[in-house]
């Protein structure tokens, strides 16, 4: 992961405002006027940093992913020496995040991928790259856990990483549709049980 960009206070305000609006309303429904008003900056200041809405959308997506990655890297489970405990720790970390009532149970990466698939190929490609990086991050721990705990069990760790992401993103969609964030924890617990069956089935 590359080092985060050093942001000016104004650019930080614009990114934070755009992130909250796009999480709540989606990219298509968020206007530049709303972003500027929420950030407390003028349109002129906006265009000093971004050429248009798509450009700030791309920056916000990177900003969102970098923030999530930093949260994971700073979490206690990430420092565990045992790879399987890190895998389970990641699931528990997602459960803990889902219980935070101050945080919106939504993923900008998943939202963008759904909302912009037919209209913004640049942003869709950016989503694909972030999903690939996410899967590769999970794959590293899954590879080590498989080598240590399930070397004879036949499963593809990259495909399993994609499955984990799919369950989480699907849980977020269900939680939004049902207006019930508890859906996320329930699905994460199902996922953890499935992972335990793979890695500890013969124990």
JSON list of C-alpha atoms in Angstrom, two decimals:
[
{"chain": "A", "resi": 1, "resn": "UNK", "atom": "CA", "xyz": [0.00, 0.00, 0.00]},
{"chain": "A", "resi": 2, "resn": "UNK", "atom": "CA", "xyz": [1.38, 3.38, -0.95]},
{"chain": "A", "resi": 3, "resn": "UNK", "atom": "CA", "xyz": [1.79, 6.15, 1.59]},
{"chain": "A", "resi": 4, "resn": "UNK", "atom": "CA", "xyz": [-1.34, 8.31, 1.93]},
{"chain": "A", "resi": 5, "resn": "UNK", "atom": "CA", "xyz": [-1.32, 11.65, 0.17]},
{"chain": "A", "resi": 6, "resn": "UNK", "atom": "CA", "xyz": [-0.67, 14.73, 2.30]},
{"chain": "A", "resi": 7, "resn": "UNK", "atom": "CA", "xyz": [-3.85, 16.78, 1.97]},
{"chain": "A", "resi": 8, "resn": "UNK", "atom": "CA", "xyz": [-4.45, 20.48, 2.43]},
{"chain": "A", "resi": 9, "resn": "UNK", "atom": "CA", "xyz": [-7.26, 21.30, 4.90]},
{"chain": "A", "resi": 10, "resn": "UNK", "atom": "CA", "xyz": [-9.53, 22.41, 2.04]},
{"chain": "A", "resi": 11, "resn": "UNK", "atom": "CA", "xyz": [-9.00, 19.27, -0.01]},
{"chain": "A", "resi": 12, "resn": "UNK", "atom": "CA", "xyz": [-9.55, 17.16, 3.10]},
{"chain": "A", "resi": 13, "resn": "UNK", "atom": "CA", "xyz": [-12.87, 18.94, 3.73]},
{"chain": "A", "resi": 14, "resn": "UNK", "atom": "CA", "xyz": [-13.96, 18.34, 0.15]},
{"chain": "A", "resi": 15, "resn": "UNK", "atom": "CA", "xyz": [-13.08, 14.65, 0.26]},
{"chain": "A", "resi": 16, "resn": "UNK", "atom": "CA", "xyz": [-14.75, 14.11, 3.63]},
{"chain": "A", "resi": 17, "resn": "UNK", "atom": "CA", "xyz": [-17.89, 15.94, 2.54]},
{"chain": "A", "resi": 18, "resn": "UNK", "atom": "CA", "xyz": [-18.08, 14.08, -0.76]},
{"chain": "A", "resi": 19, "resn": "UNK", "atom": "CA", "xyz": [-17.52, 10.76, 0.98]},
{"chain": "A", "resi": 20, "resn": "UNK", "atom": "CA", "xyz": [-20.38, 11.26, 3.43]},
{"chain": "A", "resi": 21, "resn": "UNK", "atom": "CA", "xyz": [-22.73, 12.47, 0.71]},
{"chain": "A", "resi": 22, "resn": "UNK", "atom": "CA", "xyz": [-21.86, 9.68, -1.71]},
{"chain": "A", "resi": 23, "resn": "UNK", "atom": "CA", "xyz": [-22.23, 7.04, 0.99]},
{"chain": "A", "resi": 24, "resn": "UNK", "atom": "CA", "xyz": [-25.65, 8.42, 1.92]},
{"chain": "A", "resi": 25, "resn": "UNK", "atom": "CA", "xyz": [-27.03, 9.36, -1.52]},
{"chain": "A", "resi": 26, "resn": "UNK", "atom": "CA", "xyz": [-24.84, 7.62, -4.05]},
{"chain": "A", "resi": 27, "resn": "UNK", "atom": "CA", "xyz": [-22.58, 9.15, -6.68]},
{"chain": "A", "resi": 28, "resn": "UNK", "atom": "CA", "xyz": [-25.28, 9.99, -9.27]},
{"chain": "A", "resi": 29, "resn": "UNK", "atom": "CA", "xyz": [-27.47, 11.91, -6.81]},
{"chain": "A", "resi": 30, "resn": "UNK", "atom": "CA", "xyz": [-24.66, 13.91, -5.22]},
{"chain": "A", "resi": 31, "resn": "UNK", "atom": "CA", "xyz": [-24.11, 17.36, -6.75]},
{"chain": "A", "resi": 32, "resn": "UNK", "atom": "CA", "xyz": [-21.07, 19.60, -6.72]},
{"chain": "A", "resi": 33, "resn": "UNK", "atom": "CA", "xyz": [-23.11, 22.29, -5.00]},
{"chain": "A", "resi": 34, "resn": "UNK", "atom": "CA", "xyz": [-23.93, 19.90, -2.17]},
{"chain": "A", "resi": 35, "resn": "UNK", "atom": "CA", "xyz": [-20.29, 18.91, -1.78]},
{"chain": "A", "resi": 36, "resn": "UNK", "atom": "CA", "xyz": [-19.14, 22.53, -1.64]},
{"chain": "A", "resi": 37, "resn": "UNK", "atom": "CA", "xyz": [-21.87, 23.50, 0.82]},
{"chain": "A", "resi": 38, "resn": "UNK", "atom": "CA", "xyz": [-21.13, 20.54, 3.10]},
{"chain": "A", "resi": 39, "resn": "UNK", "atom": "CA", "xyz": [-17.40, 21.27, 2.94]},
{"chain": "A", "resi": 40, "resn": "UNK", "atom": "CA", "xyz": [-17.91, 25.01, 3.48]},
{"chain": "A", "resi": 41, "resn": "UNK", "atom": "CA", "xyz": [-15.89, 25.96, 0.41]},
{"chain": "A", "resi": 42, "resn": "UNK", "atom": "CA", "xyz": [-16.61, 27.84, -2.81]},
{"chain": "A", "resi": 43, "resn": "UNK", "atom": "CA", "xyz": [-16.98, 26.35, -6.27]},
{"chain": "A", "resi": 44, "resn": "UNK", "atom": "CA", "xyz": [-13.75, 28.12, -7.17]},
{"chain": "A", "resi": 45, "resn": "UNK", "atom": "CA", "xyz": [-11.93, 26.27, -4.42]},
{"chain": "A", "resi": 46, "resn": "UNK", "atom": "CA", "xyz": [-13.43, 22.99, -5.66]},
{"chain": "A", "resi": 47, "resn": "UNK", "atom": "CA", "xyz": [-12.15, 23.51, -9.20]},
{"chain": "A", "resi": 48, "resn": "UNK", "atom": "CA", "xyz": [-8.71, 24.37, -7.83]},
{"chain": "A", "resi": 49, "resn": "UNK", "atom": "CA", "xyz": [-8.44, 20.73, -6.73]},
{"chain": "A", "resi": 50, "resn": "UNK", "atom": "CA", "xyz": [-10.74, 18.79, -9.04]},
{"chain": "A", "resi": 51, "resn": "UNK", "atom": "CA", "xyz": [-11.68, 19.18, -12.68]},
{"chain": "A", "resi": 52, "resn": "UNK", "atom": "CA", "xyz": [-15.15, 17.69, -12.35]},
{"chain": "A", "resi": 53, "resn": "UNK", "atom": "CA", "xyz": [-17.40, 15.35, -10.36]},
{"chain": "A", "resi": 54, "resn": "UNK", "atom": "CA", "xyz": [-15.83, 12.20, -11.79]},
{"chain": "A", "resi": 55, "resn": "UNK", "atom": "CA", "xyz": [-12.38, 13.33, -10.68]},
{"chain": "A", "resi": 56, "resn": "UNK", "atom": "CA", "xyz": [-13.48, 13.91, -7.11]},
{"chain": "A", "resi": 57, "resn": "UNK", "atom": "CA", "xyz": [-15.34, 10.60, -7.26]},
{"chain": "A", "resi": 58, "resn": "UNK", "atom": "CA", "xyz": [-12.10, 8.83, -8.14]},
{"chain": "A", "resi": 59, "resn": "UNK", "atom": "CA", "xyz": [-10.26, 10.65, -5.35]},
{"chain": "A", "resi": 60, "resn": "UNK", "atom": "CA", "xyz": [-13.01, 9.87, -2.83]},
{"chain": "A", "resi": 61, "resn": "UNK", "atom": "CA", "xyz": [-12.90, 6.18, -3.74]},
{"chain": "A", "resi": 62, "resn": "UNK", "atom": "CA", "xyz": [-9.15, 6.04, -3.15]},
{"chain": "A", "resi": 63, "resn": "UNK", "atom": "CA", "xyz": [-9.64, 8.06, 0.06]},
{"chain": "A", "resi": 64, "resn": "UNK", "atom": "CA", "xyz": [-12.28, 5.61, 1.31]},
{"chain": "A", "resi": 65, "resn": "UNK", "atom": "CA", "xyz": [-10.22, 2.51, 0.53]},
{"chain": "A", "resi": 66, "resn": "UNK", "atom": "CA", "xyz": [-7.06, 4.00, 2.07]},
{"chain": "A", "resi": 67, "resn": "UNK", "atom": "CA", "xyz": [-9.00, 4.76, 5.25]},
{"chain": "A", "resi": 68, "resn": "UNK", "atom": "CA", "xyz": [-10.35, 1.22, 5.47]},
{"chain": "A", "resi": 69, "resn": "UNK", "atom": "CA", "xyz": [-6.93, -0.28, 4.81]},
{"chain": "A", "resi": 70, "resn": "UNK", "atom": "CA", "xyz": [-5.35, 1.90, 7.48]},
{"chain": "A", "resi": 71, "resn": "UNK", "atom": "CA", "xyz": [-8.03, 0.82, 9.98]},
{"chain": "A", "resi": 72, "resn": "UNK", "atom": "CA", "xyz": [-7.26, -2.84, 9.23]},
{"chain": "A", "resi": 73, "resn": "UNK", "atom": "CA", "xyz": [-3.50, -2.36, 9.51]},
{"chain": "A", "resi": 74, "resn": "UNK", "atom": "CA", "xyz": [-3.89, -0.61, 12.86]},
{"chain": "A", "resi": 75, "resn": "UNK", "atom": "CA", "xyz": [-6.27, -3.23, 14.27]},
{"chain": "A", "resi": 76, "resn": "UNK", "atom": "CA", "xyz": [-4.96, -5.61, 16.92]},
{"chain": "A", "resi": 77, "resn": "UNK", "atom": "CA", "xyz": [-5.71, -8.76, 14.93]},
{"chain": "A", "resi": 78, "resn": "UNK", "atom": "CA", "xyz": [-3.45, -7.61, 12.08]},
{"chain": "A", "resi": 79, "resn": "UNK", "atom": "CA", "xyz": [-0.42, -7.98, 14.35]},
{"chain": "A", "resi": 80, "resn": "UNK", "atom": "CA", "xyz": [-1.16, -11.59, 15.38]},
{"chain": "A", "resi": 81, "resn": "UNK", "atom": "CA", "xyz": [1.52, -14.10, 14.36]},
{"chain": "A", "resi": 82, "resn": "UNK", "atom": "CA", "xyz": [-0.88, -16.94, 13.61]},
{"chain": "A", "resi": 83, "resn": "UNK", "atom": "CA", "xyz": [-2.38, -16.55, 10.10]},
{"chain": "A", "resi": 84, "resn": "UNK", "atom": "CA", "xyz": [-5.65, -18.31, 10.92]},
{"chain": "A", "resi": 85, "resn": "UNK", "atom": "CA", "xyz": [-6.18, -16.05, 13.92]},
{"chain": "A", "resi": 86, "resn": "UNK", "atom": "CA", "xyz": [-5.66, -13.10, 11.56]},
{"chain": "A", "resi": 87, "resn": "UNK", "atom": "CA", "xyz": [-8.29, -14.52, 9.19]},
{"chain": "A", "resi": 88, "resn": "UNK", "atom": "CA", "xyz": [-10.79, -14.95, 12.01]},
{"chain": "A", "resi": 89, "resn": "UNK", "atom": "CA", "xyz": [-9.72, -11.63, 13.48]},
{"chain": "A", "resi": 90, "resn": "UNK", "atom": "CA", "xyz": [-10.62, -9.87, 10.25]},
{"chain": "A", "resi": 91, "resn": "UNK", "atom": "CA", "xyz": [-14.13, -11.33, 10.37]},
{"chain": "A", "resi": 92, "resn": "UNK", "atom": "CA", "xyz": [-14.48, -10.28, 14.02]},
{"chain": "A", "resi": 93, "resn": "UNK", "atom": "CA", "xyz": [-13.23, -6.81, 13.08]},
{"chain": "A", "resi": 94, "resn": "UNK", "atom": "CA", "xyz": [-15.97, -6.53, 10.44]},
{"chain": "A", "resi": 95, "resn": "UNK", "atom": "CA", "xyz": [-18.53, -7.58, 13.05]},
{"chain": "A", "resi": 96, "resn": "UNK", "atom": "CA", "xyz": [-17.24, -4.94, 15.45]},
{"chain": "A", "resi": 97, "resn": "UNK", "atom": "CA", "xyz": [-17.46, -2.27, 12.76]},
{"chain": "A", "resi": 98, "resn": "UNK", "atom": "CA", "xyz": [-21.04, -3.30, 11.95]},
{"chain": "A", "resi": 99, "resn": "UNK", "atom": "CA", "xyz": [-22.03, -2.61, 15.56]},
{"chain": "A", "resi": 100, "resn": "UNK", "atom": "CA", "xyz": [-20.84, 0.98, 15.42]},
{"chain": "A", "resi": 101, "resn": "UNK", "atom": "CA", "xyz": [-24.08, 2.94, 15.23]},
{"chain": "A", "resi": 102, "resn": "UNK", "atom": "CA", "xyz": [-22.19, 6.13, 14.37]},
{"chain": "A", "resi": 103, "resn": "UNK", "atom": "CA", "xyz": [-20.86, 4.59, 11.15]},
{"chain": "A", "resi": 104, "resn": "UNK", "atom": "CA", "xyz": [-22.98, 4.10, 8.05]},
{"chain": "A", "resi": 105, "resn": "UNK", "atom": "CA", "xyz": [-23.31, 0.38, 7.21]},
{"chain": "A", "resi": 106, "resn": "UNK", "atom": "CA", "xyz": [-22.25, 0.88, 3.63]},
{"chain": "A", "resi": 107, "resn": "UNK", "atom": "CA", "xyz": [-19.24, 0.38, 1.35]},
{"chain": "A", "resi": 108, "resn": "UNK", "atom": "CA", "xyz": [-18.45, 3.07, -1.17]},
{"chain": "A", "resi": 109, "resn": "UNK", "atom": "CA", "xyz": [-16.50, 0.57, -3.28]},
{"chain": "A", "resi": 110, "resn": "UNK", "atom": "CA", "xyz": [-19.49, -1.74, -3.63]},
{"chain": "A", "resi": 111, "resn": "UNK", "atom": "CA", "xyz": [-21.88, 1.17, -4.14]},
{"chain": "A", "resi": 112, "resn": "UNK", "atom": "CA", "xyz": [-19.79, 2.62, -6.95]},
{"chain": "A", "resi": 113, "resn": "UNK", "atom": "CA", "xyz": [-19.44, -0.77, -8.65]},
{"chain": "A", "resi": 114, "resn": "UNK", "atom": "CA", "xyz": [-23.22, -1.17, -8.70]},
{"chain": "A", "resi": 115, "resn": "UNK", "atom": "CA", "xyz": [-24.23, 2.40, -9.49]},
{"chain": "A", "resi": 116, "resn": "UNK", "atom": "CA", "xyz": [-21.67, 3.26, -12.16]},
{"chain": "A", "resi": 117, "resn": "UNK", "atom": "CA", "xyz": [-21.18, 0.03, -14.11]},
{"chain": "A", "resi": 118, "resn": "UNK", "atom": "CA", "xyz": [-22.94, 1.37, -17.22]},
{"chain": "A", "resi": 119, "resn": "UNK", "atom": "CA", "xyz": [-22.01, 5.03, -17.03]},
{"chain": "A", "resi": 120, "resn": "UNK", "atom": "CA", "xyz": [-18.46, 5.59, -15.75]},
{"chain": "A", "resi": 121, "resn": "UNK", "atom": "CA", "xyz": [-15.98, 3.01, -17.11]},
{"chain": "A", "resi": 122, "resn": "UNK", "atom": "CA", "xyz": [-13.00, 4.78, -15.51]},
{"chain": "A", "resi": 123, "resn": "UNK", "atom": "CA", "xyz": [-14.50, 4.57, -12.03]},
{"chain": "A", "resi": 124, "resn": "UNK", "atom": "CA", "xyz": [-15.67, 0.99, -12.63]},
{"chain": "A", "resi": 125, "resn": "UNK", "atom": "CA", "xyz": [-12.13, -0.04, -13.58]},
{"chain": "A", "resi": 126, "resn": "UNK", "atom": "CA", "xyz": [-10.87, 1.67, -10.43]},
{"chain": "A", "resi": 127, "resn": "UNK", "atom": "CA", "xyz": [-13.36, -0.36, -8.38]},
{"chain": "A", "resi": 128, "resn": "UNK", "atom": "CA", "xyz": [-12.08, -3.54, -10.02]},
{"chain": "A", "resi": 129, "resn": "UNK", "atom": "CA", "xyz": [-8.50, -2.72, -9.07]},
{"chain": "A", "resi": 130, "resn": "UNK", "atom": "CA", "xyz": [-9.47, -2.04, -5.46]},
{"chain": "A", "resi": 131, "resn": "UNK", "atom": "CA", "xyz": [-11.44, -5.29, -5.24]},
{"chain": "A", "resi": 132, "resn": "UNK", "atom": "CA", "xyz": [-8.42, -7.15, -6.65]},
{"chain": "A", "resi": 133, "resn": "UNK", "atom": "CA", "xyz": [-6.11, -5.54, -4.07]},
{"chain": "A", "resi": 134, "resn": "UNK", "atom": "CA", "xyz": [-8.55, -6.40, -1.29]},
{"chain": "A", "resi": 135, "resn": "UNK", "atom": "CA", "xyz": [-8.69, -10.03, -2.43]},
{"chain": "A", "resi": 136, "resn": "UNK", "atom": "CA", "xyz": [-4.90, -10.25, -2.66]},
{"chain": "A", "resi": 137, "resn": "UNK", "atom": "CA", "xyz": [-4.58, -8.85, 0.86]},
{"chain": "A", "resi": 138, "resn": "UNK", "atom": "CA", "xyz": [-6.90, -11.55, 2.19]},
{"chain": "A", "resi": 139, "resn": "UNK", "atom": "CA", "xyz": [-5.25, -14.22, 0.05]},
{"chain": "A", "resi": 140, "resn": "UNK", "atom": "CA", "xyz": [-1.90, -13.73, 1.79]},
{"chain": "A", "resi": 141, "resn": "UNK", "atom": "CA", "xyz": [-3.32, -14.73, 5.16]},
{"chain": "A", "resi": 142, "resn": "UNK", "atom": "CA", "xyz": [-5.45, -17.48, 3.63]},
{"chain": "A", "resi": 143, "resn": "UNK", "atom": "CA", "xyz": [-2.37, -18.94, 1.88]},
{"chain": "A", "resi": 144, "resn": "UNK", "atom": "CA", "xyz": [-0.44, -19.07, 5.14]},
{"chain": "A", "resi": 145, "resn": "UNK", "atom": "CA", "xyz": [-3.41, -20.46, 7.06]},
{"chain": "A", "resi": 146, "resn": "UNK", "atom": "CA", "xyz": [-3.96, -23.17, 4.45]},
{"chain": "A", "resi": 147, "resn": "UNK", "atom": "CA", "xyz": [-0.29, -24.18, 4.49]},
{"chain": "A", "resi": 148, "resn": "UNK", "atom": "CA", "xyz": [-0.35, -24.48, 8.28]},
{"chain": "A", "resi": 149, "resn": "UNK", "atom": "CA", "xyz": [-3.80, -25.89, 8.99]},
{"chain": "A", "resi": 150, "resn": "UNK", "atom": "CA", "xyz": [-5.27, -27.42, 5.82]},
{"chain": "A", "resi": 151, "resn": "UNK", "atom": "CA", "xyz": [-2.47, -28.32, 3.40]},
{"chain": "A", "resi": 152, "resn": "UNK", "atom": "CA", "xyz": [-4.36, -31.33, 1.98]},
{"chain": "A", "resi": 153, "resn": "UNK", "atom": "CA", "xyz": [-7.72, -29.64, 1.54]},
{"chain": "A", "resi": 154, "resn": "UNK", "atom": "CA", "xyz": [-8.42, -28.62, -2.05]},
{"chain": "A", "resi": 155, "resn": "UNK", "atom": "CA", "xyz": [-9.61, -25.03, -2.33]},
{"chain": "A", "resi": 156, "resn": "UNK", "atom": "CA", "xyz": [-8.43, -21.94, -4.17]},
{"chain": "A", "resi": 157, "resn": "UNK", "atom": "CA", "xyz": [-7.45, -19.24, -1.68]},
{"chain": "A", "resi": 158, "resn": "UNK", "atom": "CA", "xyz": [-8.00, -16.39, -4.15]},
{"chain": "A", "resi": 159, "resn": "UNK", "atom": "CA", "xyz": [-11.49, -17.64, -4.92]},
{"chain": "A", "resi": 160, "resn": "UNK", "atom": "CA", "xyz": [-12.09, -17.98, -1.18]},
{"chain": "A", "resi": 161, "resn": "UNK", "atom": "CA", "xyz": [-10.96, -14.39, -0.67]},
{"chain": "A", "resi": 162, "resn": "UNK", "atom": "CA", "xyz": [-13.43, -13.29, -3.35]},
{"chain": "A", "resi": 163, "resn": "UNK", "atom": "CA", "xyz": [-16.13, -15.29, -1.55]},
{"chain": "A", "resi": 164, "resn": "UNK", "atom": "CA", "xyz": [-15.40, -13.49, 1.72]},
{"chain": "A", "resi": 165, "resn": "UNK", "atom": "CA", "xyz": [-15.70, -10.13, -0.02]},
{"chain": "A", "resi": 166, "resn": "UNK", "atom": "CA", "xyz": [-18.90, -11.24, -1.73]},
{"chain": "A", "resi": 167, "resn": "UNK", "atom": "CA", "xyz": [-20.50, -12.23, 1.58]},
{"chain": "A", "resi": 168, "resn": "UNK", "atom": "CA", "xyz": [-19.59, -8.91, 3.19]},
{"chain": "A", "resi": 169, "resn": "UNK", "atom": "CA", "xyz": [-20.77, -6.80, 0.26]},
{"chain": "A", "resi": 170, "resn": "UNK", "atom": "CA", "xyz": [-23.98, -8.79, 0.00]},
{"chain": "A", "resi": 171, "resn": "UNK", "atom": "CA", "xyz": [-24.59, -8.42, 3.73]},
{"chain": "A", "resi": 172, "resn": "UNK", "atom": "CA", "xyz": [-24.21, -4.65, 3.41]},
{"chain": "A", "resi": 173, "resn": "UNK", "atom": "CA", "xyz": [-26.81, -4.59, 0.63]},
{"chain": "A", "resi": 174, "resn": "UNK", "atom": "CA", "xyz": [-29.24, -6.67, 2.70]},
{"chain": "A", "resi": 175, "resn": "UNK", "atom": "CA", "xyz": [-28.65, -4.53, 5.77]},
{"chain": "A", "resi": 176, "resn": "UNK", "atom": "CA", "xyz": [-29.46, -1.42, 3.76]},
{"chain": "A", "resi": 177, "resn": "UNK", "atom": "CA", "xyz": [-32.57, -2.94, 2.16]},
{"chain": "A", "resi": 178, "resn": "UNK", "atom": "CA", "xyz": [-33.92, -4.24, 5.46]},
{"chain": "A", "resi": 179, "resn": "UNK", "atom": "CA", "xyz": [-32.71, -1.26, 7.48]},
{"chain": "A", "resi": 180, "resn": "UNK", "atom": "CA", "xyz": [-31.15, -3.69, 9.92]},
{"chain": "A", "resi": 181, "resn": "UNK", "atom": "CA", "xyz": [-27.40, -3.62, 10.50]},
{"chain": "A", "resi": 182, "resn": "UNK", "atom": "CA", "xyz": [-27.62, -6.87, 12.49]},
{"chain": "A", "resi": 183, "resn": "UNK", "atom": "CA", "xyz": [-27.79, -8.66, 9.14]},
{"chain": "A", "resi": 184, "resn": "UNK", "atom": "CA", "xyz": [-24.09, -7.94, 8.69]},
{"chain": "A", "resi": 185, "resn": "UNK", "atom": "CA", "xyz": [-23.06, -9.65, 11.92]},
{"chain": "A", "resi": 186, "resn": "UNK", "atom": "CA", "xyz": [-25.25, -12.68, 11.20]},
{"chain": "A", "resi": 187, "resn": "UNK", "atom": "CA", "xyz": [-23.71, -13.17, 7.76]},
{"chain": "A", "resi": 188, "resn": "UNK", "atom": "CA", "xyz": [-20.18, -12.63, 9.07]},
{"chain": "A", "resi": 189, "resn": "UNK", "atom": "CA", "xyz": [-20.79, -15.34, 11.67]},
{"chain": "A", "resi": 190, "resn": "UNK", "atom": "CA", "xyz": [-22.00, -17.70, 8.95]},
{"chain": "A", "resi": 191, "resn": "UNK", "atom": "CA", "xyz": [-18.85, -16.90, 6.99]},
{"chain": "A", "resi": 192, "resn": "UNK", "atom": "CA", "xyz": [-16.65, -17.56, 10.02]},
{"chain": "A", "resi": 193, "resn": "UNK", "atom": "CA", "xyz": [-18.34, -20.93, 10.58]},
{"chain": "A", "resi": 194, "resn": "UNK", "atom": "CA", "xyz": [-17.68, -21.84, 6.95]},
{"chain": "A", "resi": 195, "resn": "UNK", "atom": "CA", "xyz": [-14.02, -20.87, 7.25]},
{"chain": "A", "resi": 196, "resn": "UNK", "atom": "CA", "xyz": [-13.72, -22.93, 10.43]},
{"chain": "A", "resi": 197, "resn": "UNK", "atom": "CA", "xyz": [-15.15, -25.94, 8.60]},
{"chain": "A", "resi": 198, "resn": "UNK", "atom": "CA", "xyz": [-12.46, -25.55, 5.93]},
{"chain": "A", "resi": 199, "resn": "UNK", "atom": "CA", "xyz": [-9.50, -25.03, 8.23]},
{"chain": "A", "resi": 200, "resn": "UNK", "atom": "CA", "xyz": [-10.54, -27.06, 11.26]},
{"chain": "A", "resi": 201, "resn": "UNK", "atom": "CA", "xyz": [-12.79, -29.70, 9.75]},
{"chain": "A", "resi": 202, "resn": "UNK", "atom": "CA", "xyz": [-10.47, -32.58, 10.63]},
{"chain": "A", "resi": 203, "resn": "UNK", "atom": "CA", "xyz": [-9.37, -31.22, 14.02]}
]
